[in-house]
Short mmCIF file of C-alpha atoms in Angstrom, two decimals:
data_model
loop_
_atom_site.label_atom_id
_atom_site.label_comp_id
_atom_site.label_asym_id
_atom_site.label_seq_id
_atom_site.Cartn_x
_atom_site.Cartn_y
_atom_site.Cartn_z
CA MET A 4 -0.14 -0.05 0.02
CA GLY A 5 1.31 3.23 -0.99
CA GLY A 6 2.63 5.65 1.68
CA ASN A 7 3.22 3.14 4.34
CA ALA A 8 6.51 3.38 6.45
CA LEU A 9 7.14 -0.61 6.03
CA ALA A 10 7.13 -2.50 2.66
CA ALA A 11 5.16 -5.74 2.43
CA SER A 12 8.16 -7.62 2.77
CA GLU A 13 9.67 -5.82 5.66
CA ALA A 14 6.36 -6.35 7.55
CA ALA A 15 6.06 -9.97 6.71
CA TRP A 16 9.68 -10.64 8.21
CA ILE A 17 8.73 -8.59 11.36
CA LEU A 18 5.21 -10.40 11.76
CA PHE A 19 6.51 -13.92 11.18
CA GLY A 20 9.98 -13.60 12.57
CA VAL A 21 8.84 -12.05 16.05
CA PHE A 22 6.11 -14.72 16.09
CA PHE A 23 8.13 -17.71 15.73
CA ILE A 24 10.92 -16.31 17.88
CA LEU A 25 8.23 -15.92 20.71
CA LEU A 26 7.05 -19.65 19.96
CA ALA A 27 10.63 -20.94 20.40
CA LEU A 28 10.48 -19.30 23.75
CA ARG A 29 7.29 -21.28 24.53
CA VAL A 30 5.05 -18.10 24.66
CA PRO A 31 1.50 -19.35 24.08
CA VAL A 32 0.37 -19.26 20.44
CA ALA A 33 -2.56 -16.49 21.19
CA VAL A 34 -0.27 -14.10 23.02
CA ALA A 35 2.72 -14.71 20.39
CA LEU A 36 0.20 -13.61 17.68
CA GLY A 37 -1.08 -10.59 19.40
CA LEU A 38 2.82 -9.38 20.49
CA ALA A 39 3.83 -10.03 16.96
CA CYS A 40 1.64 -7.42 15.75
CA LEU A 41 2.89 -4.64 18.05
CA PRO A 42 6.05 -3.90 16.19
CA VAL A 43 4.68 -3.29 13.00
CA LEU A 44 1.55 -1.10 14.77
CA VAL A 45 4.26 1.13 16.56
CA LEU A 46 6.39 1.58 13.37
CA GLU A 47 3.81 2.22 10.82
CA SER A 48 2.60 5.96 11.26
CA ARG A 49 -1.04 5.40 9.84
CA LEU A 50 -1.87 2.76 12.56
CA GLY A 51 -1.11 2.42 16.25
CA PRO A 52 -1.06 -0.11 19.13
CA MET A 53 -4.77 0.27 19.54
CA VAL A 54 -5.44 -1.12 16.61
CA LEU A 55 -4.89 -4.55 18.03
CA MET A 56 -7.61 -3.92 20.55
CA GLN A 57 -9.88 -2.78 17.83
CA GLU A 58 -9.24 -5.59 15.43
CA THR A 59 -9.39 -8.12 18.58
CA PHE A 60 -12.68 -7.03 19.52
CA ASN A 61 -14.02 -6.74 15.99
CA ALA A 62 -13.40 -10.53 15.76
CA TYR A 63 -15.68 -11.15 18.92
CA ASN A 64 -18.39 -9.02 17.23
CA SER A 65 -19.69 -12.30 15.55
CA PHE A 66 -22.99 -14.11 16.04
CA ILE A 67 -21.53 -17.42 14.40
CA LEU A 68 -18.45 -17.32 17.24
CA LEU A 69 -20.89 -17.61 20.06
CA ALA A 70 -21.69 -21.25 19.05
CA VAL A 71 -18.09 -22.11 20.22
CA PRO A 72 -18.95 -21.97 24.08
CA PHE A 73 -22.14 -23.30 23.46
CA PHE A 74 -20.89 -26.51 21.92
CA LEU A 75 -17.98 -26.77 24.26
CA LEU A 76 -20.89 -26.75 27.36
CA THR A 77 -22.60 -29.29 25.58
CA ALA A 78 -19.51 -31.58 25.79
CA ASN A 79 -18.98 -30.82 29.35
CA LEU A 80 -22.67 -31.35 30.28
CA MET A 81 -22.58 -34.78 28.42
CA ASN A 82 -19.62 -35.68 30.64
CA VAL A 83 -21.18 -34.84 34.05
CA GLY A 84 -24.81 -35.65 33.20
CA GLY A 85 -24.32 -39.45 32.50
CA ILE A 86 -24.79 -39.16 28.76
CA THR A 87 -21.27 -40.23 27.91
CA ASP A 88 -21.52 -43.34 30.31
CA ARG A 89 -24.75 -44.46 27.98
CA LEU A 90 -22.83 -43.93 24.80
CA MET A 91 -20.01 -45.99 26.07
CA ARG A 92 -22.61 -48.62 27.22
CA LEU A 93 -23.91 -48.55 23.60
CA SER A 94 -20.49 -48.56 22.14
CA ARG A 95 -19.58 -51.67 24.08
CA SER A 96 -22.49 -53.65 22.97
CA LEU A 97 -21.83 -52.69 19.35
CA VAL A 98 -18.17 -53.38 19.03
CA GLY A 99 -16.73 -55.01 22.19
CA HIS A 100 -16.31 -58.19 20.64
CA PHE A 101 -14.30 -57.03 17.94
CA PRO A 102 -10.46 -57.48 18.34
CA GLY A 103 -9.07 -55.21 20.58
CA GLY A 104 -12.50 -54.70 22.27
CA LEU A 105 -11.79 -51.79 24.58
CA ALA A 106 -9.95 -49.86 21.86
CA GLN A 107 -12.66 -50.55 19.58
CA ILE A 108 -14.97 -48.68 22.11
CA ASN A 109 -12.56 -45.76 22.46
CA VAL A 110 -13.05 -45.06 18.68
CA VAL A 111 -16.73 -45.60 18.43
CA LEU A 112 -17.26 -43.57 21.64
CA SER A 113 -15.12 -40.73 20.05
CA PHE A 114 -17.47 -40.92 16.81
CA PHE A 115 -20.51 -40.47 19.20
CA PHE A 116 -18.84 -37.71 21.30
CA ALA A 117 -17.68 -35.94 17.88
CA GLY A 118 -21.57 -35.75 16.56
CA ILE A 119 -22.29 -33.80 19.71
CA SER A 120 -19.53 -31.72 21.08
CA GLY A 121 -17.33 -30.51 18.15
CA SER A 122 -14.22 -30.12 20.39
CA SER A 123 -11.14 -32.58 19.92
CA THR A 124 -9.46 -31.28 23.04
CA ALA A 125 -12.68 -31.67 25.17
CA ASP A 126 -12.93 -35.29 23.49
CA ALA A 127 -8.98 -35.70 24.36
CA ALA A 128 -9.40 -34.75 28.00
CA SER A 129 -12.52 -36.84 28.77
CA GLN A 130 -11.84 -40.10 26.75
CA SER A 131 -8.11 -39.98 28.22
CA LYS A 132 -9.58 -40.27 31.77
CA ILE A 133 -11.97 -43.06 30.73
CA PHE A 134 -9.72 -45.17 28.73
CA ILE A 135 -6.04 -44.99 29.33
CA GLU A 136 -6.13 -46.47 32.70
CA ALA A 137 -8.75 -49.17 31.77
CA GLN A 138 -6.51 -50.24 28.62
CA ARG A 139 -3.43 -50.20 30.83
CA LYS A 140 -5.30 -52.89 33.52
CA GLU A 141 -6.24 -55.05 30.49
CA GLY A 142 -2.45 -55.18 29.15
CA TYR A 143 -2.53 -52.89 26.31
CA ASP A 144 0.69 -50.94 25.66
CA ASP A 145 0.60 -47.38 26.96
CA SER A 146 1.97 -45.98 23.76
CA PHE A 147 -0.72 -47.51 21.85
CA SER A 148 -3.41 -46.43 24.31
CA VAL A 149 -2.18 -43.14 24.24
CA ALA A 150 -2.06 -42.80 20.43
CA ILE A 151 -5.64 -44.29 19.56
CA THR A 152 -7.37 -41.90 22.31
CA ALA A 153 -5.65 -39.00 20.89
CA VAL A 154 -5.98 -39.91 17.06
CA SER A 155 -9.71 -40.92 17.52
CA ALA A 156 -10.23 -37.50 19.38
CA VAL A 157 -9.49 -35.81 16.19
CA LEU A 158 -12.76 -37.15 14.81
CA ALA A 159 -14.48 -34.19 16.69
CA VAL A 160 -13.02 -31.66 14.05
CA ILE A 161 -14.25 -33.51 11.12
CA ILE A 162 -17.78 -35.11 12.29
CA PRO A 163 -20.34 -32.26 12.52
CA PRO A 164 -20.89 -30.19 14.55
CA SER A 165 -17.28 -29.13 14.23
CA ILE A 166 -16.02 -26.07 16.14
CA LEU A 167 -13.63 -25.79 12.95
CA MET A 168 -16.37 -25.84 10.27
CA ILE A 169 -18.38 -23.08 12.40
CA VAL A 170 -14.98 -20.77 12.47
CA TRP A 171 -14.24 -21.56 8.90
CA GLY A 172 -17.79 -20.61 7.97
CA GLY A 173 -17.71 -17.65 9.68
CA VAL A 174 -14.32 -16.22 8.53
CA LEU A 175 -14.25 -17.49 4.99
CA THR A 176 -17.80 -16.94 4.47
CA VAL A 177 -18.73 -20.62 3.56
CA SER A 178 -22.00 -22.29 4.20
CA ILE A 179 -21.86 -24.02 7.62
CA GLY A 180 -24.77 -26.29 6.70
CA ALA A 181 -22.71 -27.43 3.82
CA LEU A 182 -19.56 -27.91 5.88
CA PHE A 183 -21.82 -30.15 8.10
CA LEU A 184 -23.10 -32.31 5.48
CA ALA A 185 -19.69 -32.67 3.88
CA GLY A 186 -17.83 -33.91 7.04
CA ILE A 187 -20.17 -36.72 7.72
CA VAL A 188 -18.58 -39.13 4.87
CA PRO A 189 -14.98 -38.32 5.57
CA GLY A 190 -15.88 -38.79 9.29
CA ILE A 191 -17.14 -42.21 8.84
CA LEU A 192 -14.38 -43.22 6.67
CA ILE A 193 -11.76 -42.19 9.16
CA GLY A 194 -13.70 -43.66 12.13
CA ALA A 195 -13.69 -46.99 9.80
CA VAL A 196 -9.79 -46.83 9.19
CA GLN A 197 -8.93 -46.20 12.74
CA MET A 198 -11.09 -49.37 13.70
CA ALA A 199 -9.38 -51.41 10.86
CA THR A 200 -5.87 -50.08 12.46
CA VAL A 201 -7.04 -51.38 15.86
CA HIS A 202 -7.98 -54.65 14.54
CA ALA A 203 -4.62 -55.11 13.10
CA TYR A 204 -3.00 -54.13 16.27
CA ALA A 205 -4.98 -56.28 18.27
CA LYS A 206 -4.38 -59.26 15.96
CA ALA A 207 -0.45 -58.75 16.05
CA ARG A 208 -0.32 -57.84 19.81
CA GLY A 209 -2.95 -60.25 21.12
CA TYR A 210 -5.05 -57.66 22.81
CA PRO A 211 -8.08 -59.05 24.69
CA THR A 212 -11.80 -59.09 23.38
CA TYR A 213 -14.98 -59.05 25.17
CA PRO A 214 -17.93 -61.45 24.54
CA ARG A 215 -20.30 -60.53 22.05
CA ALA A 216 -23.32 -58.85 23.31
CA ALA A 217 -26.75 -60.40 23.33
CA TRP A 218 -29.59 -59.09 21.42
CA GLY A 219 -31.40 -58.05 24.44
CA GLU A 220 -28.17 -56.04 25.99
CA LEU A 221 -27.87 -54.38 22.85
CA LEU A 222 -31.27 -53.10 22.50
CA ALA A 223 -31.41 -52.07 26.04
CA ALA A 224 -27.95 -49.93 25.41
CA LEU A 225 -29.77 -48.46 22.49
CA ALA A 226 -32.90 -47.67 24.20
CA VAL A 227 -31.45 -45.59 26.88
CA SER A 228 -28.72 -44.01 24.29
CA VAL A 229 -31.44 -42.87 21.86
CA PRO A 230 -32.20 -39.44 23.60
CA ALA A 231 -28.39 -38.89 23.61
CA LEU A 232 -28.13 -39.98 19.87
CA MET A 233 -30.73 -37.49 18.93
CA THR A 234 -28.54 -34.58 19.62
CA PRO A 235 -26.61 -34.53 16.41
CA LEU A 236 -29.62 -35.03 14.47
CA ILE A 237 -31.31 -32.17 15.96
CA ILE A 238 -28.19 -29.85 15.43
CA ILE A 239 -27.27 -30.93 11.96
CA GLY A 240 -30.72 -31.25 10.80
CA GLY A 241 -31.92 -28.31 12.35
CA LYS A 242 -29.14 -26.11 10.58
CA VAL A 243 -29.38 -28.06 7.24
CA PHE A 244 -33.03 -27.35 6.77
CA GLY A 245 -32.95 -24.11 8.05
CA TRP A 246 -34.87 -24.49 11.32
CA PHE A 247 -32.17 -22.49 13.06
CA THR A 248 -28.74 -20.81 12.56
CA ALA A 249 -25.43 -22.72 13.79
CA THR A 250 -25.49 -20.64 16.96
CA GLU A 251 -28.88 -21.30 17.77
CA SER A 252 -28.29 -24.96 17.29
CA ALA A 253 -25.58 -24.61 19.69
CA CYS A 254 -27.95 -23.14 22.16
CA ILE A 255 -30.57 -25.87 21.46
CA ALA A 256 -27.87 -28.54 22.06
CA VAL A 257 -27.16 -27.18 25.49
CA LEU A 258 -30.81 -27.05 26.47
CA TYR A 259 -31.19 -30.96 25.28
CA ALA A 260 -28.14 -31.96 26.99
CA GLY A 261 -29.16 -30.04 30.01
CA ALA A 262 -32.73 -31.59 30.13
CA LEU A 263 -31.37 -35.12 29.52
CA SER A 264 -28.74 -34.71 32.49
CA LEU A 265 -31.35 -33.03 34.90
CA LEU A 266 -34.73 -34.85 33.90
CA VAL A 267 -33.95 -37.92 32.10
CA TYR A 268 -30.76 -39.51 33.56
CA ARG A 269 -31.23 -37.38 36.59
CA GLU A 270 -26.95 -37.55 37.22
CA MET A 271 -26.38 -33.62 37.18
CA GLY A 272 -26.55 -31.47 40.32
CA LEU A 273 -25.61 -27.75 40.92
CA LYS A 274 -22.12 -28.82 41.91
CA GLU A 275 -21.82 -30.66 38.55
CA LEU A 276 -23.29 -28.10 36.66
CA TRP A 277 -21.09 -25.36 38.33
CA GLY A 278 -18.04 -27.40 37.26
CA ALA A 279 -19.11 -27.88 33.63
CA LEU A 280 -19.67 -24.18 33.52
CA GLY A 281 -16.44 -23.25 35.05
CA GLU A 282 -14.39 -25.90 32.55
CA THR A 283 -16.33 -24.37 29.28
CA GLY A 284 -15.41 -20.90 30.32
CA ARG A 285 -11.59 -21.83 30.67
CA LEU A 286 -11.71 -23.83 27.39
CA ALA A 287 -13.98 -21.09 25.48
CA ALA A 288 -11.40 -18.35 26.68
CA VAL A 289 -8.61 -19.95 25.04
CA ALA A 290 -10.13 -20.72 21.85
CA LEU A 291 -11.72 -17.18 21.46
CA PHE A 292 -8.50 -15.34 22.49
CA CYS A 293 -6.65 -17.23 19.59
CA VAL A 294 -9.53 -15.94 17.28
CA GLY A 295 -9.07 -12.31 18.30
CA THR A 296 -5.31 -12.04 18.08
CA ALA A 297 -5.22 -14.24 15.09
CA SER A 298 -7.79 -11.76 13.29
CA CYS A 299 -5.51 -8.91 14.06
CA PHE A 300 -2.49 -10.65 12.39
CA GLY A 301 -4.55 -11.52 9.69
CA TRP A 302 -5.87 -8.28 9.28
CA LEU A 303 -2.01 -6.88 9.18
CA LEU A 304 -1.27 -9.38 6.20
CA ALA A 305 -4.10 -8.13 4.31
CA TYR A 306 -3.16 -4.30 5.04
CA TYR A 307 0.18 -4.96 3.43
CA LYS A 308 -1.12 -7.28 0.70
CA ILE A 309 1.08 -9.99 1.85
CA PRO A 310 -0.95 -12.82 0.76
CA GLU A 311 -1.19 -11.42 -3.00
CA ALA A 312 2.76 -11.33 -2.86
CA ILE A 313 2.82 -14.93 -1.67
CA LEU A 314 0.43 -16.16 -4.29
CA SER A 315 1.79 -14.37 -7.08
CA GLY A 316 4.88 -16.72 -7.01
CA VAL A 317 2.85 -19.96 -6.34
CA SER A 318 0.23 -19.10 -9.14
CA ALA A 319 3.25 -19.04 -11.44
CA TRP A 320 3.57 -23.06 -11.25
CA GLY A 321 0.45 -23.50 -13.02
CA MET A 322 -0.66 -26.42 -10.86
CA GLY A 323 -4.08 -28.09 -11.71
CA ARG A 324 -6.98 -28.95 -9.39
CA ILE A 325 -5.50 -31.80 -7.83
CA ALA A 326 -1.78 -30.60 -7.69
CA THR A 327 -3.49 -27.55 -6.02
CA GLY A 328 -5.40 -29.78 -3.61
CA PHE A 329 -2.12 -31.56 -2.47
CA PHE A 330 -0.28 -28.28 -2.15
CA ILE A 331 -3.21 -26.80 0.19
CA ALA A 332 -2.81 -30.02 2.19
CA ALA A 333 0.80 -29.91 2.58
CA VAL A 334 0.79 -26.31 3.80
CA PHE A 335 -1.96 -26.96 6.46
CA LEU A 336 -0.11 -30.36 7.37
CA VAL A 337 3.02 -28.11 8.23
CA VAL A 338 1.38 -25.11 9.63
CA GLY A 339 -0.77 -27.35 11.94
CA CYS A 340 2.37 -28.89 13.52
CA PHE A 341 3.26 -25.50 14.91
CA LEU A 342 -0.26 -23.62 15.19
CA ASP A 343 -3.52 -24.32 16.64
CA ALA A 344 -6.22 -24.97 13.90
CA ILE A 345 -8.34 -21.79 14.59
CA PRO A 346 -5.60 -19.00 13.84
CA SER A 347 -4.61 -21.51 11.06
CA ILE A 348 -7.90 -21.07 9.57
CA ILE A 349 -7.93 -17.38 9.91
CA ILE A 350 -4.46 -16.69 8.55
CA VAL A 351 -3.58 -19.44 6.26
CA GLY A 352 -7.16 -20.23 5.13
CA ALA A 353 -7.37 -16.45 3.92
CA ILE A 354 -4.10 -16.77 1.81
CA LEU A 355 -4.94 -19.90 0.20
CA GLN A 356 -8.57 -19.17 -0.53
CA PRO A 357 -7.82 -17.18 -3.89
CA LEU A 358 -5.58 -19.90 -4.80
CA ALA A 359 -8.18 -22.59 -4.26
CA ALA A 360 -10.58 -20.73 -6.50
CA GLY A 361 -8.41 -20.26 -9.21
CA ALA A 362 -7.85 -23.89 -9.59
CA GLY A 363 -11.67 -24.58 -9.65
CA ILE A 364 -11.73 -26.14 -6.21
CA ASP A 365 -15.23 -25.83 -4.55
CA PRO A 366 -15.22 -23.72 -1.38
CA VAL A 367 -16.70 -26.60 0.51
CA HIS A 368 -13.89 -29.04 -0.79
CA PHE A 369 -11.16 -26.48 -0.17
CA ALA A 370 -12.60 -26.34 3.64
CA MET A 371 -12.63 -30.18 3.95
CA ILE A 372 -9.10 -30.55 2.71
CA GLY A 373 -7.98 -27.80 5.30
CA ILE A 374 -9.72 -29.02 8.10
CA VAL A 375 -8.88 -32.62 7.76
CA SER A 376 -5.17 -31.68 7.37
CA LEU A 377 -5.56 -29.53 10.22
CA ALA A 378 -6.82 -32.46 12.41
CA PHE A 379 -3.20 -34.13 12.19
CA GLY A 380 -1.72 -31.27 13.71
CA LEU A 381 -3.76 -32.21 16.91
CA VAL A 382 -1.44 -35.38 17.32
CA THR A 383 1.72 -34.16 15.78
CA PRO A 384 4.81 -32.57 17.71
CA PRO A 385 5.53 -29.97 18.40
CA TYR A 386 1.80 -28.53 18.92
CA GLY A 387 -0.16 -31.82 19.23
CA LEU A 388 -2.47 -30.67 21.80
CA CYS A 389 -4.76 -33.92 21.77
CA LEU A 390 -1.54 -35.98 22.03
CA MET A 391 -0.15 -33.96 24.72
CA ILE A 392 -3.49 -34.25 26.82
CA ALA A 393 -3.37 -37.95 26.49
CA CYS A 394 0.17 -38.11 27.27
CA HIS A 395 -0.32 -36.04 30.49
CA VAL A 396 -3.07 -38.38 31.61
CA ALA A 397 -0.90 -41.41 31.11
CA GLY A 398 2.26 -39.86 32.60
CA MET A 399 4.57 -40.66 29.66
CA ARG A 400 6.49 -38.50 27.22
CA MET A 401 5.05 -37.43 23.72
CA MET A 402 8.16 -39.06 21.76
CA ASP A 403 7.43 -42.51 23.48
CA ALA A 404 3.84 -42.49 21.87
CA LEU A 405 5.07 -40.78 18.46
CA ARG A 406 5.73 -44.21 16.75
CA ASP A 407 2.31 -45.74 17.28
CA THR A 408 0.81 -42.27 16.52
CA LEU A 409 2.38 -41.99 12.97
CA ILE A 410 1.28 -45.44 12.27
CA MET A 411 -2.32 -44.72 13.00
CA LEU A 412 -2.07 -41.79 11.04
CA LEU A 413 -0.95 -43.37 7.87
CA PRO A 414 -4.58 -44.76 6.96
CA MET A 415 -5.97 -41.54 7.89
CA PHE A 416 -3.44 -39.95 5.24
CA ALA A 417 -4.98 -42.44 2.65
CA VAL A 418 -8.53 -40.97 3.43
CA LEU A 419 -7.15 -37.33 2.95
CA MET A 420 -5.56 -38.22 -0.66
CA LEU A 421 -9.05 -39.71 -1.41
CA ILE A 422 -10.86 -36.41 -0.53
CA ILE A 423 -8.12 -34.39 -2.72
CA VAL A 424 -8.33 -36.71 -5.59
CA TRP A 425 -12.25 -37.23 -5.62
CA PRO A 426 -13.97 -34.61 -4.40
CA ASP A 427 -17.37 -36.29 -4.41
CA VAL A 428 -16.51 -37.64 -0.98
CA VAL A 429 -17.23 -34.51 0.54
CA LEU A 430 -19.80 -32.87 -2.02
CA PHE A 431 -22.00 -35.98 -2.26
CA LEU A 432 -24.13 -35.17 0.60
CA PRO A 433 -24.51 -31.28 0.31
CA ARG A 434 -25.04 -31.70 -3.45
CA LEU A 435 -27.71 -34.38 -2.66
CA VAL A 436 -29.60 -32.78 0.19
CA SER A 437 -29.06 -28.99 -0.40
CA PRO A 438 -27.48 -28.30 -3.78
CA GLU A 439 -28.23 -24.39 -3.07
CA PHE A 440 -25.40 -24.62 -0.71
CA LEU A 441 -22.60 -25.38 -3.30
CA ASP A 442 -21.36 -22.84 -5.79
#
């Protein structure tokens, strides 16, 4: 932009240089993003430090982002209200007789949990407490237990209602209803390959299996779980068919989970409710603080037209649709190892969006490539938040669980390649149910 004190290249070096130095010093990501903006704001005469506050609060002025704390509260109400226990009973009845029964239950419960909470960190925290010690007692290796718990937790960002889908739709102006529909098939495929991976491990290492549940036991487990299983149908169906917005669906999910916990299952008292509210406040504060500071960082990138400068060189490569898809996935895979998914969407998603559009990639397809790629970052160091949580609960180092984690990510990477090469994996349901969602 003409008349600026800093050139685009100088601003980029300062922004990214300060940010990565602060990361190396173990400054929290959200704080590092905000502090990286300050030198540029001070040096640029047209701006000033108050822009950081202004752009941060502008990011919070979003009706869509209200869905984030409500979905987190839904997950916490599930845990304290007995909903998770019912879903675990159903999971055991369905897959407990498969090889590696307890680990299979781990994956299936993560699948059910993902359809209600939308938060991988909430999933990893609750599943780690439930399964890691239980699997240890049944003879499972600690590294395997940690790896499957962390890797299955990432289903929550892929299966709707995903918080990442809500942020992506709000920031990059993509239909959230279409994203909800687009995540169903990839989520099922990833869940299936994770179960297949557990099967292979169980056969190779001789992990135990539970007896097959009788039909009566299965039907009884299904009967007590039906009210909980209605939650994702209400959320996704209401959004897709236009009954309510994403934020309204999150509010309804909270009311529904609260009603189940208080009136149906009757396992939540005032003490448990207060604990759920407190935990939700802590998790939501971290996620939304990242949104605010990342938005200011992204605003400065746009102010200096840094994305255009970056893409001008990449566009000259002349990549086709598939090659562009793999390039986008590679960028998100690398960025996700160092940066939380929400700021990655705000900063990197905005940079790559014109490149995807220029290659003829549908916005919903682009979103799913980005979201699935970022899911890997939740279990890969140095960031690897879900893996970090599971290792903390198990009392082991991340590096000790890394081998099994990477092995479990290989089938998931095959699903990502399928999504890139065959867009109908993600576009089939949106096109079938609501074609108006697609460009």
